[in-house]
Coordinates of C-alpha atoms in Angstrom, one line a residue:
X1 CA 0.0 0.0 0.0
X2 CA 1.3 3.4 -0.8
X3 CA -0.3 6.3 1.2
X4 CA 0.5 9.9 0.1
X5 CA -1.4 12.3 2.3
X6 CA -1.6 15.9 1.0
X7 CA -0.4 17.7 2.9
X8 CA 1.7 15.4 5.1
X9 CA 1.0 16.1 8.8
X10 CA 3.9 18.0 10.5
X11 CA 6.2 15.8 12.4
X12 CA 4.9 12.5 11.1
X13 CA 8.4 11.1 10.2
X14 CA 9.9 11.9 13.6
X15 CA 6.9 10.8 15.7
X16 CA 7.7 8.1 18.3
X17 CA 4.3 6.5 17.5
X18 CA 5.0 6.1 13.8
X19 CA 5.2 2.3 14.2
X20 CA 1.8 2.2 15.8
X21 CA 0.4 4.4 13.0
X22 CA 1.8 2.2 10.3
X23 CA 0.3 -0.9 11.9
X24 CA -3.1 0.7 12.3
X25 CA -3.1 1.8 8.6
X26 CA -2.1 -1.7 7.6
X27 CA -4.9 -3.3 9.6
X28 CA -7.4 -0.8 8.3
X29 CA -6.7 -1.4 4.6
X30 CA -5.6 -5.1 4.7
X31 CA -9.2 -6.5 4.4
X32 CA -9.5 -4.6 1.1
X33 CA -5.9 -4.8 -0.2
X34 CA -5.3 -8.5 0.3
X35 CA -8.3 -9.7 -1.7
X36 CA -7.5 -7.1 -4.4
X37 CA -4.0 -8.4 -4.8
X38 CA -5.3 -12.0 -5.0
X39 CA -7.8 -11.0 -7.7
X40 CA -5.2 -9.0 -9.8
X41 CA -2.3 -11.5 -9.6
X42 CA -1.7 -15.2 -9.5
X43 CA -0.7 -15.0 -5.8
X44 CA -3.3 -17.1 -4.0
X45 CA -1.8 -16.6 -0.5
X46 CA 0.4 -13.5 -0.2
X47 CA 2.8 -13.8 2.7
X48 CA 3.5 -10.1 3.4
X49 CA 2.0 -6.7 3.1
X50 CA 3.8 -3.4 3.1
X51 CA 2.8 0.1 4.0
X52 CA 4.7 3.1 2.7
X53 CA 3.9 6.7 3.6
X54 CA 5.3 9.2 1.0
X55 CA 5.9 12.9 1.2
X56 CA 7.0 15.1 -1.6
X57 CA 8.0 14.3 -5.2
X58 CA 11.0 12.6 -6.7
X59 CA 13.2 13.9 -3.9
X60 CA 10.7 13.5 -1.1
X61 CA 10.8 11.3 2.1
X62 CA 9.1 8.1 2.8
X63 CA 8.8 5.4 5.5
X64 CA 8.2 1.8 4.6
X65 CA 7.3 -1.2 6.9
X66 CA 6.5 -4.7 5.9
X67 CA 4.3 -7.1 7.9
X68 CA 3.6 -10.8 7.7
X69 CA -0.1 -11.6 7.0
X70 CA -1.9 -13.4 9.7
X71 CA -5.7 -14.2 9.5
X72 CA -6.2 -11.5 6.8
X73 CA -4.6 -8.9 9.0
X74 CA -1.1 -7.5 9.5
X75 CA 1.0 -9.6 11.8
X76 CA 4.5 -9.2 12.9
X77 CA 7.0 -6.8 11.4
X78 CA 9.3 -8.5 8.8

């Protein structure tokens, strides 16, 4: 999943709760994203899901986290 808020909230990249935010976003979108990936690809059982928050253009910043998939939700960090 690629999330690009406009504008990016101030301080999101330095926030100590960023890991919790990424996991919450992952769990919010996983029930829609996982079936979509299964329908659009030949991957019957994807084994990970990634969340990336992007700010700016070609020279912007981003944060990326990958999670194992567990029961249709985001599991442990990979």
